[in-house]
Coordinates of C-alpha atoms in Angstrom, one line a residue:
M5 CA 139.7 113.9 201.1
S6 CA 138.9 112.4 204.4
D7 CA 138.4 108.7 205.1
T8 CA 134.9 109.1 205.9
S9 CA 134.2 111.0 202.4
K10 CA 135.9 108.2 200.6
T11 CA 133.9 105.6 202.3
V12 CA 130.6 107.4 201.5
K13 CA 131.7 108.0 197.7
S14 CA 132.7 104.2 197.6
D15 CA 129.4 103.0 199.0
K16 CA 127.4 105.2 196.5
T17 CA 129.4 104.1 193.7
E18 CA 129.0 100.5 194.6
A19 CA 125.3 101.0 195.2
A20 CA 124.9 102.4 191.8
K21 CA 126.7 99.6 190.0
A22 CA 125.5 96.6 192.1
T23 CA 122.9 94.7 190.3
K24 CA 122.3 91.0 190.5
A25 CA 120.1 89.2 188.0
T26 CA 118.5 85.8 188.9
K27 CA 116.4 83.6 186.5
A28 CA 113.5 81.7 188.1
E29 CA 110.7 80.2 186.0
G30 CA 111.5 82.6 183.1
V31 CA 111.5 85.7 185.1
V32 CA 114.6 87.9 185.4
E33 CA 114.7 89.5 188.7
E34 CA 116.8 92.7 189.1
Q35 CA 117.9 93.6 192.6
A36 CA 120.0 96.7 193.5
T37 CA 121.7 97.7 196.5
V38 CA 121.5 101.2 197.9
A39 CA 122.8 103.0 200.9
P40 CA 120.1 104.2 203.4
A41 CA 119.3 107.9 202.8
D42 CA 119.5 108.9 206.6
D43 CA 122.9 107.3 207.0
P44 CA 125.1 107.0 203.8
T45 CA 127.9 105.4 205.7
A46 CA 125.6 102.3 206.8
A47 CA 125.6 99.0 204.9
P48 CA 123.6 99.1 201.7
V49 CA 120.1 97.7 201.8
A50 CA 118.7 95.5 199.1
V51 CA 115.8 97.3 197.1
V52 CA 113.7 95.4 194.6
D53 CA 111.5 96.9 192.0
P54 CA 108.0 96.1 193.4
R55 CA 106.9 95.2 189.8
L56 CA 109.4 92.2 189.8
L57 CA 107.7 90.6 192.7
V58 CA 104.5 90.2 190.8
R59 CA 105.4 86.9 189.2
E60 CA 107.0 85.4 192.5
E61 CA 103.7 85.8 194.3
G62 CA 101.5 84.2 191.6
L63 CA 97.9 85.4 191.4
K64 CA 98.3 87.5 194.6
G65 CA 101.1 89.4 193.2
Y66 CA 99.1 90.4 190.1
V67 CA 96.3 91.7 192.4
T68 CA 98.9 93.7 194.5
E69 CA 100.3 95.1 191.3
F70 CA 96.8 96.1 190.0
K71 CA 96.1 97.8 193.5
R72 CA 99.4 99.7 193.2
K73 CA 98.6 100.8 189.7
V74 CA 95.2 102.1 190.7
K75 CA 96.3 103.9 193.6
G76 CA 99.2 105.5 191.6
G77 CA 96.7 106.7 188.9
E78 CA 97.9 104.2 186.3
L79 CA 94.4 103.2 185.1
G80 CA 95.2 102.6 181.5
S81 CA 92.2 101.6 179.4
L82 CA 90.3 100.1 182.4
P83 CA 87.7 103.0 182.8
V84 CA 87.0 102.9 179.0
V85 CA 86.5 99.2 179.1
I86 CA 84.3 99.4 182.2
G87 CA 82.2 102.3 180.5
L88 CA 81.8 100.3 177.4
I89 CA 80.4 97.3 179.1
I90 CA 78.0 99.5 181.1
I91 CA 76.9 101.2 177.9
W92 CA 76.3 97.9 176.1
I93 CA 74.3 96.5 179.1
I94 CA 72.1 99.6 179.3
F95 CA 71.3 99.6 175.6
Q96 CA 70.7 95.9 175.4
A97 CA 68.2 96.2 178.3
K98 CA 66.4 98.9 176.4
N99 CA 66.4 97.2 173.1
D100 CA 67.3 93.6 172.7
R101 CA 68.5 94.3 169.0
F102 CA 71.5 96.3 170.2
L103 CA 73.9 93.3 170.6
S104 CA 72.6 91.6 167.4
A105 CA 75.0 90.6 164.6
D106 CA 73.7 93.2 162.2
N107 CA 74.0 96.1 164.7
L108 CA 77.4 95.1 165.9
S109 CA 78.4 95.0 162.1
D110 CA 77.0 98.5 161.6
I111 CA 79.0 99.6 164.6
S112 CA 82.2 98.0 163.3
Y113 CA 81.7 99.7 159.8
F114 CA 80.6 103.1 160.7
M115 CA 83.2 103.8 163.3
S116 CA 86.1 103.4 160.9
A117 CA 86.0 106.7 159.0
T118 CA 86.0 108.8 162.2
G119 CA 88.4 106.4 163.8
M120 CA 91.0 107.2 161.0
L121 CA 90.8 110.9 161.9
A122 CA 91.2 109.8 165.5
I123 CA 94.4 107.9 164.8
G124 CA 96.0 111.1 163.5
L125 CA 94.8 113.1 166.3
V126 CA 96.5 110.6 168.7
F127 CA 99.9 111.8 167.4
V128 CA 99.0 115.4 167.9
L129 CA 97.5 114.9 171.3
L130 CA 100.8 113.0 172.5
L131 CA 102.5 116.5 171.9
G132 CA 100.0 118.0 174.1
E133 CA 98.6 120.1 171.0
I134 CA 95.4 120.1 169.0
D135 CA 94.5 119.9 165.3
L136 CA 91.0 121.5 164.6
S137 CA 91.5 121.2 160.8
V138 CA 91.1 117.3 160.5
G139 CA 87.3 117.4 159.7
S140 CA 87.7 120.1 156.9
V141 CA 90.8 118.4 155.6
S142 CA 88.8 115.0 155.3
G143 CA 86.0 116.8 153.4
L144 CA 88.4 118.5 151.0
A145 CA 90.3 115.1 150.3
S146 CA 87.0 113.4 149.5
T147 CA 86.0 116.5 147.2
L148 CA 89.4 116.5 145.3
F149 CA 88.9 112.7 144.8
A150 CA 85.6 113.3 143.4
V151 CA 86.8 116.2 141.2
F152 CA 89.7 114.1 139.8
V153 CA 87.7 111.2 139.0
V154 CA 84.2 112.4 138.0
E155 CA 85.0 115.8 136.4
N156 CA 88.6 114.9 135.0
G157 CA 88.4 111.3 134.4
M158 CA 91.4 110.4 136.3
N159 CA 92.2 106.8 137.5
G160 CA 90.6 106.3 141.0
W161 CA 93.7 104.9 142.7
L162 CA 95.8 107.6 141.4
A163 CA 93.2 110.1 142.5
L164 CA 93.2 108.4 145.9
V165 CA 97.0 108.9 146.3
L166 CA 96.8 112.5 145.3
A167 CA 94.1 113.1 147.8
I168 CA 96.2 111.6 150.8
V169 CA 99.3 113.4 149.7
T170 CA 97.3 116.6 149.7
G171 CA 96.2 115.9 153.2
V172 CA 99.9 115.1 154.2
G173 CA 101.0 118.5 152.6
I174 CA 98.3 120.4 154.4
G175 CA 99.2 118.8 157.8
A176 CA 102.9 119.6 157.2
L177 CA 102.0 123.2 156.3
H178 CA 100.1 123.7 159.6
G179 CA 103.0 122.0 161.4
W180 CA 105.5 124.4 159.7
F181 CA 103.6 127.5 160.8
F182 CA 103.4 126.1 164.4
A183 CA 106.9 124.7 164.6
R184 CA 108.9 127.3 162.6
I185 CA 107.0 130.5 162.9
G186 CA 105.5 130.1 166.4
V187 CA 102.0 130.4 165.6
P188 CA 99.9 128.4 168.3
A189 CA 98.6 125.2 166.9
F190 CA 95.1 126.1 167.9
V191 CA 95.1 129.2 165.8
V192 CA 96.8 127.6 162.9
T193 CA 94.4 124.6 162.6
L194 CA 91.4 126.8 163.3
A195 CA 92.4 128.8 160.3
G196 CA 92.7 125.6 158.4
F197 CA 89.4 124.6 159.6
L198 CA 87.8 127.7 158.0
G199 CA 89.9 127.9 155.0
W200 CA 90.0 124.4 153.7
N201 CA 86.3 124.1 154.4
G202 CA 85.9 127.2 152.1
L203 CA 88.0 125.5 149.4
M204 CA 85.8 122.4 149.6
L205 CA 82.6 124.3 149.1
W206 CA 84.2 126.3 146.2
L207 CA 85.2 123.0 144.5
L208 CA 81.7 121.5 145.1
G209 CA 79.9 124.3 143.3
S210 CA 76.4 125.3 143.5
T211 CA 75.0 121.8 143.7
G212 CA 77.1 121.1 146.8
T213 CA 77.3 117.3 145.9
I214 CA 79.4 115.3 143.5
N215 CA 78.3 111.9 143.1
I216 CA 80.9 109.1 142.6
P217 CA 80.2 105.7 140.8
S218 CA 79.9 103.1 143.6
D219 CA 82.0 100.6 141.4
E220 CA 84.9 103.1 141.2
G221 CA 88.0 101.3 142.8
P222 CA 88.5 103.0 146.2
V223 CA 85.0 103.8 146.6
Y224 CA 83.9 100.2 146.1
V225 CA 86.7 98.9 148.4
L226 CA 85.8 101.3 151.2
G227 CA 82.1 100.8 150.8
Q228 CA 80.1 98.1 152.6
S229 CA 82.1 95.3 150.9
S230 CA 84.5 92.7 151.7
F231 CA 87.5 91.0 150.2
F232 CA 86.0 87.9 151.6
M233 CA 82.4 88.4 150.8
D234 CA 82.1 85.1 149.0
Q235 CA 83.8 83.2 151.8
A236 CA 83.0 85.4 154.6
I237 CA 83.3 82.6 157.3
I238 CA 86.7 81.7 156.2
G239 CA 87.9 85.3 155.7
A240 CA 86.8 86.4 159.2
Y241 CA 88.4 83.4 161.0
L242 CA 91.6 83.8 159.0
L243 CA 91.8 87.4 160.0
A244 CA 91.2 86.5 163.6
G245 CA 93.9 83.8 163.5
L246 CA 96.3 86.2 161.8
G247 CA 95.8 88.6 164.7
V248 CA 96.4 86.0 167.3
V249 CA 99.6 84.7 165.5
L250 CA 101.1 88.2 165.1
S251 CA 100.5 88.9 169.0
L252 CA 102.1 85.6 169.8
V253 CA 105.1 86.2 167.7
G254 CA 105.4 89.8 169.1
N255 CA 105.1 88.9 172.6
F256 CA 107.7 86.1 172.6
G257 CA 110.0 88.2 170.4
E258 CA 109.8 90.9 173.1
Q259 CA 110.4 88.4 175.8
R260 CA 113.5 86.9 173.9
R261 CA 114.9 90.5 173.4
R262 CA 114.4 91.5 177.2
R263 CA 115.8 88.3 178.5
A264 CA 118.9 88.6 176.3
A265 CA 119.3 92.3 177.7
G266 CA 119.0 91.0 181.2
V267 CA 115.9 93.1 182.1
P268 CA 112.5 91.8 183.5
F269 CA 110.3 90.3 181.0
R270 CA 106.7 88.7 180.9
P271 CA 106.8 84.8 181.8
T272 CA 105.5 82.4 179.2
G273 CA 102.4 81.8 181.2
E274 CA 101.4 85.3 181.3
I275 CA 101.9 85.7 177.6
L276 CA 99.7 82.7 176.8
V277 CA 96.9 84.0 179.1
R278 CA 97.1 87.4 177.4
V279 CA 97.1 85.8 173.9
G280 CA 94.4 83.4 174.8
L281 CA 92.1 86.3 175.9
L282 CA 92.8 88.0 172.6
A283 CA 92.0 84.8 170.8
V284 CA 88.7 84.4 172.4
A285 CA 87.7 88.0 171.8
S286 CA 88.9 87.9 168.1
F287 CA 87.2 84.7 167.3
V288 CA 83.9 85.6 169.0
A289 CA 84.0 89.0 167.1
A290 CA 84.7 87.0 163.8
A291 CA 81.5 84.6 164.7
V292 CA 79.4 87.6 165.3
L293 CA 80.2 89.5 162.2
N294 CA 79.9 86.2 160.1
N295 CA 76.2 86.1 161.2
A296 CA 75.8 89.5 159.6
Q297 CA 77.7 90.6 156.5
G298 CA 81.2 89.5 157.4
V299 CA 84.2 91.7 158.0
S300 CA 84.0 94.9 155.8
N301 CA 87.2 96.2 154.1
A302 CA 86.9 99.3 156.0
L303 CA 87.3 97.6 159.3
V304 CA 90.2 95.5 158.1
I305 CA 92.0 98.6 156.8
F306 CA 91.2 100.5 160.1
L307 CA 92.6 97.7 162.3
A308 CA 95.6 97.2 160.0
A309 CA 96.4 101.0 160.5
L310 CA 96.1 100.6 164.2
V311 CA 98.6 97.7 164.2
I312 CA 101.1 99.7 162.0
V313 CA 100.8 102.9 163.9
D314 CA 101.2 101.2 167.3
F315 CA 104.3 99.6 166.1
V316 CA 105.7 102.9 165.1
L317 CA 105.0 104.5 168.2
R318 CA 106.1 101.8 170.6
R319 CA 108.9 100.1 168.5
T320 CA 110.7 102.8 166.7
T321 CA 113.0 105.7 167.5
Y322 CA 110.6 108.1 165.9
G323 CA 107.7 107.0 168.3
R324 CA 109.9 107.4 171.3
K325 CA 110.8 110.8 170.1
V326 CA 107.1 111.8 169.8
F327 CA 106.6 110.6 173.5
A328 CA 109.6 112.5 174.5
V329 CA 108.6 115.9 172.9
G330 CA 105.2 115.5 174.5
G331 CA 106.6 114.6 177.9
G332 CA 108.9 117.8 177.9
I333 CA 110.1 119.9 175.0
E334 CA 113.2 121.3 176.7
A335 CA 114.3 117.9 177.9
A336 CA 113.6 116.4 174.4
R337 CA 115.8 119.3 172.8
R338 CA 118.7 118.8 175.4
A339 CA 118.5 115.1 174.4
G340 CA 119.3 116.0 170.8
I341 CA 115.8 115.6 169.3
N342 CA 114.8 117.9 166.4
V343 CA 111.8 119.2 168.0
P344 CA 110.6 121.4 165.1
M345 CA 110.8 118.4 162.7
I346 CA 108.7 116.0 165.1
R347 CA 106.1 118.6 165.4
I348 CA 105.9 119.0 161.5
T349 CA 106.0 115.4 160.9
V350 CA 103.3 114.7 163.4
F351 CA 100.8 117.4 162.0
A352 CA 101.7 115.9 158.5
I353 CA 100.6 112.5 159.9
S354 CA 97.3 114.0 161.3
G355 CA 96.5 115.5 157.8
G356 CA 97.3 112.1 156.1
F357 CA 95.0 110.1 158.3
A358 CA 92.3 113.0 158.0
A359 CA 92.5 112.5 154.1
I360 CA 92.1 108.8 154.5
G361 CA 89.1 109.2 156.8
G362 CA 87.7 111.5 154.2
M363 CA 87.9 108.8 151.6
F364 CA 86.2 106.4 154.1
F365 CA 83.2 108.9 154.3
A366 CA 83.3 108.9 150.4
G367 CA 83.0 105.1 150.3
Q368 CA 80.1 105.1 152.8
T369 CA 78.1 107.6 150.9
A370 CA 79.5 107.1 147.2
S371 CA 79.7 110.9 147.1
A372 CA 81.5 114.1 148.1
T373 CA 79.1 116.4 149.8
L374 CA 78.9 119.7 151.9
N375 CA 78.5 117.5 154.9
A376 CA 81.7 115.6 154.3
G377 CA 83.9 116.1 157.5
G378 CA 81.5 118.7 158.7
G379 CA 78.8 118.7 161.6
N380 CA 80.3 117.1 164.7
T381 CA 82.8 114.9 162.8
L382 CA 85.8 116.9 164.3
M383 CA 84.6 116.9 167.9
L384 CA 83.8 113.1 167.7
A385 CA 87.3 112.4 166.4
I386 CA 88.8 114.4 169.3
A387 CA 86.4 112.9 171.8
A388 CA 87.3 109.3 170.5
A389 CA 91.0 109.9 171.2
V390 CA 90.6 111.4 174.6
I391 CA 87.8 109.0 175.7
G392 CA 89.8 106.0 174.7
G393 CA 92.6 107.2 177.1
T394 CA 95.1 109.4 175.3
S395 CA 95.9 112.5 177.5
L396 CA 95.1 116.1 176.6
F397 CA 98.2 117.1 178.3
G398 CA 100.7 115.2 176.1
G399 CA 103.2 112.4 176.6
R400 CA 100.8 109.7 177.5
G401 CA 98.5 107.6 175.3
S402 CA 98.0 104.8 172.9
V403 CA 96.9 104.6 169.3
W404 CA 94.5 101.8 170.5
S405 CA 92.5 104.7 172.4
A406 CA 91.2 105.6 168.9
L407 CA 89.6 102.0 168.6
L408 CA 88.1 102.0 172.2
G409 CA 86.9 105.7 172.0
M410 CA 85.1 105.1 168.8
L411 CA 83.6 101.9 170.1
V412 CA 82.1 104.0 172.9
I413 CA 80.9 106.9 170.7
Q414 CA 79.5 104.7 167.9
S415 CA 77.8 102.5 170.4
I416 CA 76.2 105.6 171.9
T417 CA 75.2 106.9 168.6
T418 CA 73.7 103.4 167.4
G419 CA 72.0 102.7 170.6
L420 CA 70.2 106.0 170.7
N421 CA 69.1 105.6 167.1
L422 CA 67.7 102.2 168.0
L423 CA 65.7 104.0 170.7
N424 CA 64.7 106.9 168.3
M425 CA 66.2 109.4 170.7
N426 CA 66.8 112.9 169.4
T427 CA 70.4 113.9 168.1
S428 CA 70.4 116.4 171.0
I429 CA 70.5 113.6 173.5
Q430 CA 73.2 112.0 171.6
Y431 CA 75.4 115.3 171.8
M432 CA 74.6 115.7 175.5
I433 CA 75.5 112.1 176.5
T434 CA 78.7 112.2 174.4
G435 CA 79.6 115.4 176.0
G436 CA 79.2 114.0 179.4
V437 CA 81.3 110.9 178.5
L438 CA 84.0 113.3 177.2
L439 CA 84.0 115.3 180.3
G440 CA 84.2 112.2 182.4
A441 CA 87.2 110.9 180.6
V442 CA 89.2 114.3 181.0
V443 CA 88.3 114.2 184.7
I444 CA 89.6 110.7 185.0
D445 CA 92.8 111.8 183.0
S446 CA 93.2 115.0 185.3
V447 CA 92.7 112.8 188.5
S448 CA 95.0 110.2 187.2
R449 CA 97.9 112.7 186.6
K450 CA 97.4 114.2 190.2
S451 CA 97.6 110.7 191.7
Q452 CA 100.7 109.8 189.6
K453 CA 102.4 113.1 190.8
A454 CA 101.5 112.2 194.4
A455 CA 103.1 108.8 194.0
G456 CA 106.1 110.4 192.5
R457 CA 105.7 109.2 189.0
G458 CA 104.2 112.3 187.3

């Protein structure tokens, strides 16, 4: 080997290994040295990750980082938040009751059922697939619950567990046909959409409805009731405070772990600002809901599900595997991930959340009906996940998109109802919002590819 080749190899090796970590005001700055591409024999040049310069430049740095993300197509939930604000402003201008405590309370309550379906769909969309059966599975779950309780005298909580287990089993069955047999997910779940809906109709019989006693355990809990109804003010603020504390603990825990690992982490000041904004939003929401009926059990359970699922997706090995499979099946397989098992479990999760959503519908109406999970329920659940920011192309998204998307959809529905608009208008507006969300997602992906991050 020539001396020049040895020098080039040595420079490249040193460039790959050379990192220097410095700590300044709670920020770890990583700096690597690499050889210029046009002259590999030249002296290495320091290259600093632009994201690490943000905290050094103060407010200007954050503005610069924001511009970089926008140009690179990393929009996150920004378009959804802006769209939600615009929707609220328009409806409030048209009807001053829109932002009243009672109306906002209704929005928070009625979005929970479809929101549960959307949580399960986020998992499926992260794989770049679709589940068309969630509406039928949710209706079947509520029907099974009604049959178990009303016609067979089963304990309500046991019936609830059996209904949810049935949903998980149905989802796993869909996943098995998709992952093991190779039937496209669209076809499998479309067949499920038809088949499980037929089974629900058969169980309901000629009447098409099974009324459930409103004081039946799960139905009462998921109805418009609250654990804190007698002390609504205390309960709402306790929940808001709990959320803030959990966020604070989680952020500082992540900061500590990243500092110990010697990688960039958020400074204390940024954490306090983020948690402070969350605290303001949480306590304002608590104050608004207290002026109505307090925080419903349905909303509490929905938010708890979001927190738990977010932890699973972002903090566990399983969650990373889901993102990996959605990002590239072959790469995930080469990394040693059991792709068929991930697919089966994801569809099982989707079926389970569909069943839970069905129980929310049963709680709202105290019955199992032909309309349970029917109509536009499926489309709204898919739209919520996509509008909230989960990509249809897989590998990118967050479970919080279910919350943001449902806020948008339920706000449109409630606002149009206040204005006595026809349902057809609601469908057209929701369809337009959905199309806009997909367009933004597509443009974002193109921008990321152009920036070298796609």
